[in-house]
mmCIF file of C-alpha atoms in Angstrom:
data_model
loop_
_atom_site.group_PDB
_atom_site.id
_atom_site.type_symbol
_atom_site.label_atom_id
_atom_site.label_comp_id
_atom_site.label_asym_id
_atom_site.label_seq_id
_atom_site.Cartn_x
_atom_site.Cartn_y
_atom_site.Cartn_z
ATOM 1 C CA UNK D 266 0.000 0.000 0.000
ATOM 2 C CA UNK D 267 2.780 2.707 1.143
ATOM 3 C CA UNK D 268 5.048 1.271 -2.086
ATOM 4 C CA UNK D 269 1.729 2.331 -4.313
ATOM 5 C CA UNK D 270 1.074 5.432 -2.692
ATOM 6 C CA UNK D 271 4.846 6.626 -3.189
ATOM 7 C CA UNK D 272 4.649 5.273 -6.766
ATOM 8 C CA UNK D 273 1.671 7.489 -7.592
ATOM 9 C CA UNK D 274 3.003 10.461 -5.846
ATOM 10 C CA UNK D 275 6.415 10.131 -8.115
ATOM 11 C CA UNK D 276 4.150 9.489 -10.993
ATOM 12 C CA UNK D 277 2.363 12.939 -10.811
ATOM 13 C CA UNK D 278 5.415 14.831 -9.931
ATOM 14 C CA UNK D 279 6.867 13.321 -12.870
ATOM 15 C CA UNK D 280 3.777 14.374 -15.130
ATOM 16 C CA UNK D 281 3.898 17.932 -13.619
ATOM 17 C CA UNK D 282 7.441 18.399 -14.472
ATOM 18 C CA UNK D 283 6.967 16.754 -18.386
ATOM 19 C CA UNK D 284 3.959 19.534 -18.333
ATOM 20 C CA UNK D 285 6.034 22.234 -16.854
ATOM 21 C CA UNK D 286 8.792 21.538 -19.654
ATOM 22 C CA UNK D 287 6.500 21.495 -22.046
ATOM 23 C CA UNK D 288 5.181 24.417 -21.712
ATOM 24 C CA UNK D 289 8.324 26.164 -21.449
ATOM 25 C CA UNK D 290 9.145 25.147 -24.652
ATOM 26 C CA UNK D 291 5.995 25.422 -26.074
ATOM 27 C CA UNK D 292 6.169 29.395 -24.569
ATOM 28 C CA UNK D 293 9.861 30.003 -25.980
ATOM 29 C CA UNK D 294 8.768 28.925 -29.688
ATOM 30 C CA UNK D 295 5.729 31.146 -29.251
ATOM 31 C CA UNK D 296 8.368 33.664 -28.857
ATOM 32 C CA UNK D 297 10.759 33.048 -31.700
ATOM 33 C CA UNK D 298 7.767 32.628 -34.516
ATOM 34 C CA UNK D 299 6.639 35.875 -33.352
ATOM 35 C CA UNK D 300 10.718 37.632 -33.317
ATOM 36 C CA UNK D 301 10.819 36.011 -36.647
ATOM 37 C CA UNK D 302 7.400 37.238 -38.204
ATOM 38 C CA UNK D 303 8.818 40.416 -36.872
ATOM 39 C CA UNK D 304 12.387 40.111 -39.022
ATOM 40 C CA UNK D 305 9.730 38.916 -42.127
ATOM 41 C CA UNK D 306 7.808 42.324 -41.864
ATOM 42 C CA UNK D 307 10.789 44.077 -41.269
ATOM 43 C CA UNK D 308 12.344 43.119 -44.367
ATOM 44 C CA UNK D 309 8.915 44.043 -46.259
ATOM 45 C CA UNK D 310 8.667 47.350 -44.501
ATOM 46 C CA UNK D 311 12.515 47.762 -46.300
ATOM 47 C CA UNK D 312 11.427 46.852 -49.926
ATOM 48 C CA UNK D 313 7.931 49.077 -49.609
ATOM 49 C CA UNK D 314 9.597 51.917 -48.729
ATOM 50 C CA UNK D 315 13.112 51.427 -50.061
ATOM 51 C CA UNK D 316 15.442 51.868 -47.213
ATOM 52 C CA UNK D 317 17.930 50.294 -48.520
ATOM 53 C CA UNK D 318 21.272 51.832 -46.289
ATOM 54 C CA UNK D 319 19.609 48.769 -43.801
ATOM 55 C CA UNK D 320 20.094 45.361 -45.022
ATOM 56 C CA UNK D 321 17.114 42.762 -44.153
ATOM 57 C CA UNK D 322 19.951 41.201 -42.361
ATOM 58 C CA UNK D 323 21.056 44.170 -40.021
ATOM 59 C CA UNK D 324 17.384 44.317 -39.184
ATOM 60 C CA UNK D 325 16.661 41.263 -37.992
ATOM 61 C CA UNK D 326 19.738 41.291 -36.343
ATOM 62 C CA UNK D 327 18.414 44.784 -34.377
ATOM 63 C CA UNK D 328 15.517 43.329 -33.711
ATOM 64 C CA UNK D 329 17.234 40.129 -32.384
ATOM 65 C CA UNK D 330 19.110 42.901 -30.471
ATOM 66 C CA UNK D 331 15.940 44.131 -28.737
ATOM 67 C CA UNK D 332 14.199 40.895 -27.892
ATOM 68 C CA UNK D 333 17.831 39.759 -26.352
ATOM 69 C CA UNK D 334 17.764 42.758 -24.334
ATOM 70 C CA UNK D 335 14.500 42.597 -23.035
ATOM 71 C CA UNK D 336 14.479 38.848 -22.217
ATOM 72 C CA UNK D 337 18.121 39.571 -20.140
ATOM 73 C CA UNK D 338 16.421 42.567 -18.465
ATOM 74 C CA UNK D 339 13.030 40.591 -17.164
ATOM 75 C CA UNK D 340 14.446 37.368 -16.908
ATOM 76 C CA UNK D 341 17.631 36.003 -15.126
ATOM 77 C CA UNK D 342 17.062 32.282 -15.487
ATOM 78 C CA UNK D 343 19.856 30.300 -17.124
ATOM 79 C CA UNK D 344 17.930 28.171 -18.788
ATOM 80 C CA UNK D 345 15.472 30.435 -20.763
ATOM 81 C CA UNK D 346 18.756 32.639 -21.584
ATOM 82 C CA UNK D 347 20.331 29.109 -23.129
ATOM 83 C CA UNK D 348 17.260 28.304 -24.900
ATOM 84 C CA UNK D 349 17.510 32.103 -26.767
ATOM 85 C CA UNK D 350 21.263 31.364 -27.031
ATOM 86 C CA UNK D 351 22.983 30.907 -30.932
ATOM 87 C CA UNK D 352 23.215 27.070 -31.093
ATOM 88 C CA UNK D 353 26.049 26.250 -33.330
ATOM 89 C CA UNK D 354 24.860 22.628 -34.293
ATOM 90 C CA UNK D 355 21.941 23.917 -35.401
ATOM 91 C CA UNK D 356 23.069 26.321 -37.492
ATOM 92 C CA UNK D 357 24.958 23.862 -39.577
ATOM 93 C CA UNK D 358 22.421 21.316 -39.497
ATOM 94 C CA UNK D 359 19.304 23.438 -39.705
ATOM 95 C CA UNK D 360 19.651 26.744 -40.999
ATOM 96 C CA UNK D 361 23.089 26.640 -43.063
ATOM 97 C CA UNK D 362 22.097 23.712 -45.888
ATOM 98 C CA UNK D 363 18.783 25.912 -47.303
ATOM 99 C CA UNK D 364 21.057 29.070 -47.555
ATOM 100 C CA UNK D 365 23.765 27.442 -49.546
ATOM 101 C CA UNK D 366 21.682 25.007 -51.685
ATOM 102 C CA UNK D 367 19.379 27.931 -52.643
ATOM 103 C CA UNK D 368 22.564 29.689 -53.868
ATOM 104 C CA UNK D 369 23.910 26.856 -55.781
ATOM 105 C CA UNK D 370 20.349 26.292 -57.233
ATOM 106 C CA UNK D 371 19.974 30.236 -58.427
ATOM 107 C CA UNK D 372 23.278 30.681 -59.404
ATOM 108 C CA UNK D 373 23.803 33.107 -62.364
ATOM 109 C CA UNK D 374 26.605 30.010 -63.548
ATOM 110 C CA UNK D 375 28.306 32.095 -66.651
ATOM 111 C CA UNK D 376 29.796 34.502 -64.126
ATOM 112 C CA UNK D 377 30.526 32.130 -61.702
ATOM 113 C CA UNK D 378 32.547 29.390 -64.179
ATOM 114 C CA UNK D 379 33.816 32.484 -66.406
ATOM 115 C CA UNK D 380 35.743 33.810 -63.451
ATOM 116 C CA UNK D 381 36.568 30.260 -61.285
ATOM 117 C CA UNK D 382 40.506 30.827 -61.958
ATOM 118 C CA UNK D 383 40.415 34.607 -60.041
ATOM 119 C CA UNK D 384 37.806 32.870 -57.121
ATOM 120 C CA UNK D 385 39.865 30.175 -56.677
ATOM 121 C CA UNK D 386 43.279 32.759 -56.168
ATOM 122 C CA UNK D 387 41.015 34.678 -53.790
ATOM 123 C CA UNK D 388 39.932 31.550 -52.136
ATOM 124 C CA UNK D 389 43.694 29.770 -51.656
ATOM 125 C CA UNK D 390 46.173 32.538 -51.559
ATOM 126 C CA UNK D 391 44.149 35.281 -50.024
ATOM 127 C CA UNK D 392 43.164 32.774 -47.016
ATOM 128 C CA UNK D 393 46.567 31.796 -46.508
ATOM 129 C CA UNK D 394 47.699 35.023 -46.024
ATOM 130 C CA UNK D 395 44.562 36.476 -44.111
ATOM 131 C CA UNK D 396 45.209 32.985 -41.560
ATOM 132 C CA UNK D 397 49.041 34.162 -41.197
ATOM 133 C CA UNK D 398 48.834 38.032 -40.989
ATOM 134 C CA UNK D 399 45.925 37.783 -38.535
ATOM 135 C CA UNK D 400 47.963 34.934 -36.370
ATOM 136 C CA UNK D 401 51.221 35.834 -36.193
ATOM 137 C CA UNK D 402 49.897 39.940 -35.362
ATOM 138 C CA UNK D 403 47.838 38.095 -32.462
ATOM 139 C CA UNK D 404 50.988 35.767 -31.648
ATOM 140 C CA UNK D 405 52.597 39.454 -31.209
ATOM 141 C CA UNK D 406 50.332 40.946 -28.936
ATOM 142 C CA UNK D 407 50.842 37.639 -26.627
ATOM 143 C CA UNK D 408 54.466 38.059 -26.590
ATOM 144 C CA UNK D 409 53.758 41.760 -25.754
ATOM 145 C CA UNK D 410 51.300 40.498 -23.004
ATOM 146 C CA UNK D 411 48.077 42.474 -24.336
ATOM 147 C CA UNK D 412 45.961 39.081 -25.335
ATOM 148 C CA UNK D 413 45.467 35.986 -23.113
ATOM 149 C CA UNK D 414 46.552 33.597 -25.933
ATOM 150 C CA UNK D 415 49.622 30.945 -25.637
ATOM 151 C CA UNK D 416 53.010 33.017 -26.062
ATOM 152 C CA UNK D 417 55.615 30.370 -26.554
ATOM 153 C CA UNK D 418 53.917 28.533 -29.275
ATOM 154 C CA UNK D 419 52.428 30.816 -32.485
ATOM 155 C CA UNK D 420 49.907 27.199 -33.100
ATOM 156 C CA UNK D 421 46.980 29.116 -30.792
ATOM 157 C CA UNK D 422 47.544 31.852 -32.656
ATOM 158 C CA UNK D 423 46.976 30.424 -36.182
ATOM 159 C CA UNK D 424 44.134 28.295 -34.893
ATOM 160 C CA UNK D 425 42.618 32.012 -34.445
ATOM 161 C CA UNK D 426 43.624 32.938 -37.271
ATOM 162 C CA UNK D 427 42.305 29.947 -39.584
ATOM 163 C CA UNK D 428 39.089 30.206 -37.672
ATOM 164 C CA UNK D 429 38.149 34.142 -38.917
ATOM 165 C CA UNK D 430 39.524 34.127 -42.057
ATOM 166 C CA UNK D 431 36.891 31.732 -43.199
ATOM 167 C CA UNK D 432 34.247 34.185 -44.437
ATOM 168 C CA UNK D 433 30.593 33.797 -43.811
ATOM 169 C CA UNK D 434 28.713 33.137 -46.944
ATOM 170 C CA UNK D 435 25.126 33.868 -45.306
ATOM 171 C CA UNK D 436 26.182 37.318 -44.885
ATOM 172 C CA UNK D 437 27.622 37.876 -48.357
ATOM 173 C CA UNK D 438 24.405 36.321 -49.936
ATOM 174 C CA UNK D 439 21.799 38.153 -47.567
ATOM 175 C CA UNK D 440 23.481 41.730 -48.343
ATOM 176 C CA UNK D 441 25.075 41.751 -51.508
ATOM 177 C CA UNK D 442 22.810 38.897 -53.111
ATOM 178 C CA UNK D 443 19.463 41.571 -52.617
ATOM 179 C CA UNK D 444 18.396 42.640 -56.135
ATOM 180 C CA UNK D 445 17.377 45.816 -54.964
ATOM 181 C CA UNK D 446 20.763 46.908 -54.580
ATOM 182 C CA UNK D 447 21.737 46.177 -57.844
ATOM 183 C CA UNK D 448 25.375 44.537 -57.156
ATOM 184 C CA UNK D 449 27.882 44.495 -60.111
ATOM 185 C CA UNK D 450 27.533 40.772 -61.066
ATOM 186 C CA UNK D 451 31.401 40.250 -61.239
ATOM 187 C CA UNK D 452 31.589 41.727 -57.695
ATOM 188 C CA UNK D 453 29.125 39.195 -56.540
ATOM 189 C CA UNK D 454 30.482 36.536 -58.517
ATOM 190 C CA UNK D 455 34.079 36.868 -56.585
ATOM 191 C CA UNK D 456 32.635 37.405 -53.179
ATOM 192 C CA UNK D 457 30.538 34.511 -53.219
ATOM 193 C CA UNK D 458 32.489 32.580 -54.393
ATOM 194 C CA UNK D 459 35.364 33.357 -52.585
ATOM 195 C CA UNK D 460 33.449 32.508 -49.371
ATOM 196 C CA UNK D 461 32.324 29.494 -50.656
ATOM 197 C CA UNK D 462 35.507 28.063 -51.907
ATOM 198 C CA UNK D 463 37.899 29.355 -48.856
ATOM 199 C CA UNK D 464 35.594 26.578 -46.270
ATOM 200 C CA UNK D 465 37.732 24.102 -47.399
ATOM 201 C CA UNK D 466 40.976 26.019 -47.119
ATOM 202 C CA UNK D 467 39.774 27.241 -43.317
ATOM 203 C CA UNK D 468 39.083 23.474 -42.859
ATOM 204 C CA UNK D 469 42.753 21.812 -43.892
ATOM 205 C CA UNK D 470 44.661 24.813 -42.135
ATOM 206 C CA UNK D 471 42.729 24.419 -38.977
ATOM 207 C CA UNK D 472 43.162 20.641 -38.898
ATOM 208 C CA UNK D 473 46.848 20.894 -40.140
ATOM 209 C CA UNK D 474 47.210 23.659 -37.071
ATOM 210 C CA UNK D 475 45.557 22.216 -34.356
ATOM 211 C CA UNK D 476 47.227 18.881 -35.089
ATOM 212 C CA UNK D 477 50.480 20.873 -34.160
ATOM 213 C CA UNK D 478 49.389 22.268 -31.199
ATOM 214 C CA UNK D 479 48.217 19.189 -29.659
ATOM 215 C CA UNK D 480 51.422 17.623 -29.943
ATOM 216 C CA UNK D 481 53.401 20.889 -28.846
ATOM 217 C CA UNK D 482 55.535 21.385 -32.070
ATOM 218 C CA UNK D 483 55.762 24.196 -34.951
ATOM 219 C CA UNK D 484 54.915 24.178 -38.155
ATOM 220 C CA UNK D 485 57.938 23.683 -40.729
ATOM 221 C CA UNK D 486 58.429 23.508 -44.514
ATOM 222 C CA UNK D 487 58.551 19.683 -44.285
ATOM 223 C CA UNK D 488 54.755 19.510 -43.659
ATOM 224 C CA UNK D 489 53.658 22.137 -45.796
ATOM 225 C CA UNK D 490 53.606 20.105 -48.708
ATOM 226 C CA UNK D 491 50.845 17.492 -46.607
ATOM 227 C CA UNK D 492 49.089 20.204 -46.197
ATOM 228 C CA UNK D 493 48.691 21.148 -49.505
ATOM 229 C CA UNK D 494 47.720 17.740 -50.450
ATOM 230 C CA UNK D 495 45.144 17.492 -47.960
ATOM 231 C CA UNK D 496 43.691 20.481 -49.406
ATOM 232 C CA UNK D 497 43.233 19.301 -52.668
ATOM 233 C CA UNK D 498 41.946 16.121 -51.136
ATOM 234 C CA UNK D 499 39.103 18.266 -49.234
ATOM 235 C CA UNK D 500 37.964 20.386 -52.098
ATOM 236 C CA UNK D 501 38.515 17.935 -55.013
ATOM 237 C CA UNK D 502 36.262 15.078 -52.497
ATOM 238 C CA UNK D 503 33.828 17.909 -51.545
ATOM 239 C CA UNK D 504 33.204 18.940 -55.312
ATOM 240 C CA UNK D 505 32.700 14.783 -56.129
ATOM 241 C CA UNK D 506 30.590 14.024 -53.474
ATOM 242 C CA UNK D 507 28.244 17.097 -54.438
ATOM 243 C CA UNK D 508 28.484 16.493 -58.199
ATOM 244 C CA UNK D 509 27.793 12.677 -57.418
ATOM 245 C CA UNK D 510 24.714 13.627 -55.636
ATOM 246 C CA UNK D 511 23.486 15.358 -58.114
ATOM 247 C CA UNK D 512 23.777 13.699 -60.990
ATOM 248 C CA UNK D 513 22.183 10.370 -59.154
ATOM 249 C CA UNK D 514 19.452 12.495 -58.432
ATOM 250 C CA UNK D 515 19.425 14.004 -61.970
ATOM 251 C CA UNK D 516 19.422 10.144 -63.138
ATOM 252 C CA UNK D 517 16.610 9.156 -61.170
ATOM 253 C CA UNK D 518 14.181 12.044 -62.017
ATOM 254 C CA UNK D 519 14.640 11.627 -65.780
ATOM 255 C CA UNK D 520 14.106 7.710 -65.810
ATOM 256 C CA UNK D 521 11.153 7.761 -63.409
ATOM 257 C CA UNK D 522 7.723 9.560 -63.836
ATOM 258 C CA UNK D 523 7.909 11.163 -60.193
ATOM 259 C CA UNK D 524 7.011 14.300 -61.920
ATOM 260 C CA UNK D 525 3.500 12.999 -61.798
ATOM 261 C CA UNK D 526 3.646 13.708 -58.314
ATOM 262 C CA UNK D 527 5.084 17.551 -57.182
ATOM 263 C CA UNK D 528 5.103 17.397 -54.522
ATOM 264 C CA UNK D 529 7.470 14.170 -54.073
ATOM 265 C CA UNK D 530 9.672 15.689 -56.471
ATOM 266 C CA UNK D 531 10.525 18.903 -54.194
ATOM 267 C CA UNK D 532 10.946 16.314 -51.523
ATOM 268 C CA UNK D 533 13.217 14.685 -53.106
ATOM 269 C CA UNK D 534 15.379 17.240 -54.540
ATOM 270 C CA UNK D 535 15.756 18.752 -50.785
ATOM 271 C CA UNK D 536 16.579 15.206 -49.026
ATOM 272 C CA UNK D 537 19.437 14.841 -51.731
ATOM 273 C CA UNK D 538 20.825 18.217 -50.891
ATOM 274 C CA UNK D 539 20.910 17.294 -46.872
ATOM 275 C CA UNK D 540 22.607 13.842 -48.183
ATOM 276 C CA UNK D 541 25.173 15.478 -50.291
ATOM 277 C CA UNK D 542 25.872 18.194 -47.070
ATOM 278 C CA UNK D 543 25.751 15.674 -44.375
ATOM 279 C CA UNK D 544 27.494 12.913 -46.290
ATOM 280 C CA UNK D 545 30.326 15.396 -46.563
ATOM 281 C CA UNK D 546 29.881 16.357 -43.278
ATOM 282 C CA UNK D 547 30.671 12.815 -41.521
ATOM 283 C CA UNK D 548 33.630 12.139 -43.273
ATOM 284 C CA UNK D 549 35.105 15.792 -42.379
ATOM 285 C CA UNK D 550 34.722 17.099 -45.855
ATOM 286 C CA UNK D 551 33.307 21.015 -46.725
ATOM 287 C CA UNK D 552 29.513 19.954 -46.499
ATOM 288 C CA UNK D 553 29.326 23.241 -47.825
ATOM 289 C CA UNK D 554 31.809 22.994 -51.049
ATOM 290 C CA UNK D 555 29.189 19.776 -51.663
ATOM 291 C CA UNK D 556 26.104 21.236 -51.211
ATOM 292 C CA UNK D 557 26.640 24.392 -53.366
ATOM 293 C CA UNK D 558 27.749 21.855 -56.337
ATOM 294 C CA UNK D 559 25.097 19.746 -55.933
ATOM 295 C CA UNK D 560 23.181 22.621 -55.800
ATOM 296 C CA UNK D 561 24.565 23.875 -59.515
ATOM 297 C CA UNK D 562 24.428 20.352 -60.831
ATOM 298 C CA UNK D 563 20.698 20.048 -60.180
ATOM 299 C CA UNK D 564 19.989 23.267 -61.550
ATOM 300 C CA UNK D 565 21.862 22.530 -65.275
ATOM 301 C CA UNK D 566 20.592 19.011 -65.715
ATOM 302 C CA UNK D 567 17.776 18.416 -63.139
ATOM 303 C CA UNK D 568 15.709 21.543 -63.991
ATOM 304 C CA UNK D 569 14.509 19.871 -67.530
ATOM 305 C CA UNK D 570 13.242 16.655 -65.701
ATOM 306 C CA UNK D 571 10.735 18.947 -63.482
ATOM 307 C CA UNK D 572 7.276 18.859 -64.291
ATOM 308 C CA UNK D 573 5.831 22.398 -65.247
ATOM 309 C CA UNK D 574 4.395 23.461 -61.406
ATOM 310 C CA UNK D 575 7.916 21.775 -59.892
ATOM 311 C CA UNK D 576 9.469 24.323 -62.549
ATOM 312 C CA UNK D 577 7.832 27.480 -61.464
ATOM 313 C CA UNK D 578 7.386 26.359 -57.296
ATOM 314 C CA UNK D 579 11.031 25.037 -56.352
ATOM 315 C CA UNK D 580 12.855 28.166 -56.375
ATOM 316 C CA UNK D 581 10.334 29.658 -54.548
ATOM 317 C CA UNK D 582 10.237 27.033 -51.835
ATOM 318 C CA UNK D 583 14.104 27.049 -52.223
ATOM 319 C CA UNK D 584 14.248 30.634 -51.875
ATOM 320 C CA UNK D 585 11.322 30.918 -49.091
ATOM 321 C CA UNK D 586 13.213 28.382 -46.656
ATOM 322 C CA UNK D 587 17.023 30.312 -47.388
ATOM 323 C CA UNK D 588 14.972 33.463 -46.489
ATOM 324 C CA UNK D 589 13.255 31.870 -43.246
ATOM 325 C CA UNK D 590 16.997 30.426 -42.522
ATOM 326 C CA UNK D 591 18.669 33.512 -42.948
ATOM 327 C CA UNK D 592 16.183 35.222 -40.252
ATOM 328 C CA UNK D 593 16.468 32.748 -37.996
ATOM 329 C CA UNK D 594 20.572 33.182 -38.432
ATOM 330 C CA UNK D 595 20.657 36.895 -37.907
ATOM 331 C CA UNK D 596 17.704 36.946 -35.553
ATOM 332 C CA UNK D 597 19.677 34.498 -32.948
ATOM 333 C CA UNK D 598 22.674 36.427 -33.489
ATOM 334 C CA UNK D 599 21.182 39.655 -32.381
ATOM 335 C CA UNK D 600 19.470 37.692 -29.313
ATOM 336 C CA UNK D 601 23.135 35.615 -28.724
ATOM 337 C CA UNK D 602 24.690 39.450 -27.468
ATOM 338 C CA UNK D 603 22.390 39.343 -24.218
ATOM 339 C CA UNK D 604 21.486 35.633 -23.714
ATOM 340 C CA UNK D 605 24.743 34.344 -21.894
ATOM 341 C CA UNK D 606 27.668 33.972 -24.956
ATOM 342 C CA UNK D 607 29.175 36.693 -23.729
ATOM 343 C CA UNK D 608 28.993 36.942 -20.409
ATOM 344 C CA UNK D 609 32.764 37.414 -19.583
ATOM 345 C CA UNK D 610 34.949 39.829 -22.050
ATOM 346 C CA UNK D 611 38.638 38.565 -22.365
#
């Protein structure tokens, strides 16, 4: 009887915890469809009336700003501050792959492939020497004492250095990728590309760099050589696995009749994008090198296998998720200030 009793009083404290958890949840998601239906008008309210000195971006990132602000202002528990927090997994996982597959899939390809040879320079050489100026100038300001970062070993420093020279496509695509603006199409062209290309670089320099400064040692000529080959090994396996991808999934549209059925043919298209990106992914390839190929690949030879409404509704969708994505991106950012990633300044 007292075993029962105890059993059913654990049971409902159990249940009223699950509810209480819930509906935390439940509450916090209220609160980010209604941040990001804010960012969605915002960006309207900038294309009515043509205020175009404020990206969509920098405005969902204010308004991220301003709901970070207020939530660290009336609330001071940790874990509704972590729940507004920038989650890096989810980023990549969620909220990366639409961005860069809706580029790949819209690409204007003549002024991407007509100027590869000046990308790829930008991408290689201008990343090495963005990773080395910006680590060995940090590596000095250790010596000097003014940064907190190792001072007998320049590795931490590159690791730094490798990490923000790898430019952001999202940003690149949200502000100079708005038609309103009117970007020179070679300028876009190099910048996008650029910050495409250069993951891969960022990718085989960090590796090659933190490698180093887990076993205590700097870097010298002898290795640079493996590095080099590693890089090719990342971009040229990157570029496969995407073209792969999409040519399988070019192969299997134009010997089936799935475009009898729309809406399994969207479907489709987006699950092989995720494969392409998180096949890459798992076996520490660019997932984003892969997806932006398989992107362009199912644009040139997929687009013909498309029924007529698949045609005229998959950019759309394509473009309607990257826009929701890139929202969501800036949106956490803004909230990210106030919510508890940086709490301590170093």
């Amino acid at each position: 009887m007292w075993a029962g009793s105890m059993a059913s009083m654990f049971g409902r404290r159990r249940l009223e915890e699950d509810d209480g958890t819930h509906e935390f949840h439940a509450l916090n998601t209220l609160l980010l469809v209604v941040v990001l239906g804010l960012c969605i008008l915002s960006a309207y309210l900038i294309k009515k009336y043509r205020f175009y000195f404020m990206p969509e971006s920098s405005a969902a990132l204010c308004v991220g700003l301003v709901v970070g602000g207020i939530a660290r202002l009336i609330t001071h528990s940790d874990e509704e501050l972590d729940f507004l927090s920038f989650d890096p997994e989810m980023f990549f996982f969620m909220l990366l792959p639409p961005i860069i597959f809706e580029a790949g899939y819209t690409l204007r390809r003549k002024n991407f492939f007509r100027n590869l040879g000046t990308i790829c320079l930008f991408a290689v050489i201008g990343t090495l020497v963005s990773t080395f100026v910006v680590g060995y100038l940090t590596y000095a300001l250790a010596r000097a004492g003014l940064v907190d970062v190792d001072a007998t070993n320049p590795m931490e420093a590159l690791l730094f250095g490798a990490l923000i020279s790898a430019v952001d496509p999202v940003a690149t695509l949200s502000i100079m990728g708005s038609p309103e603006l009117n970007c020179d199409p070679l300028l876009y062209s190099l910048v996008f590309g650029e910050s495409v290309l250069n993951d891969a670089v960022a990718i085989v320099l960090f590796r090659t760099f933190y490698n180093y400064y887990e076993e205590g040692k700097e870097l010298d000529q002898s290795k640079i050589p493996v590095a080099l080959f590693e890089f090719l090994g990342v971009s040229v396996g990157s570029v496969v696995i995407g073209l792969a991808t999409g040519l399988i999934c070019s192969y299997i549209f134009r010997h089936t009749r799935i475009r009898d059925y729309p809406k399994y043919e969207i479907s489709l298209l987006f699950l092989f994008a995720y494969g392409a990106y998180a096949l890459a992914e798992s076996i520490e390839l660019s997932g984003i090198m892969a997806l932006f190929f398989c992107g362009v690949v199912l644009a040139h030879y997929n687009s013909y296998n498309l029924s007529k409404t698949s045609q005229t509704t998959a950019e759309e969708i394509f473009q309607a998720l990257s826009t929701v994505a890139e929202s969501f991106v800036f949106m956490y950012m803004g909230m990210g200030f106030f919510t508890g990633r940086f709490k301590v300044w170093d």
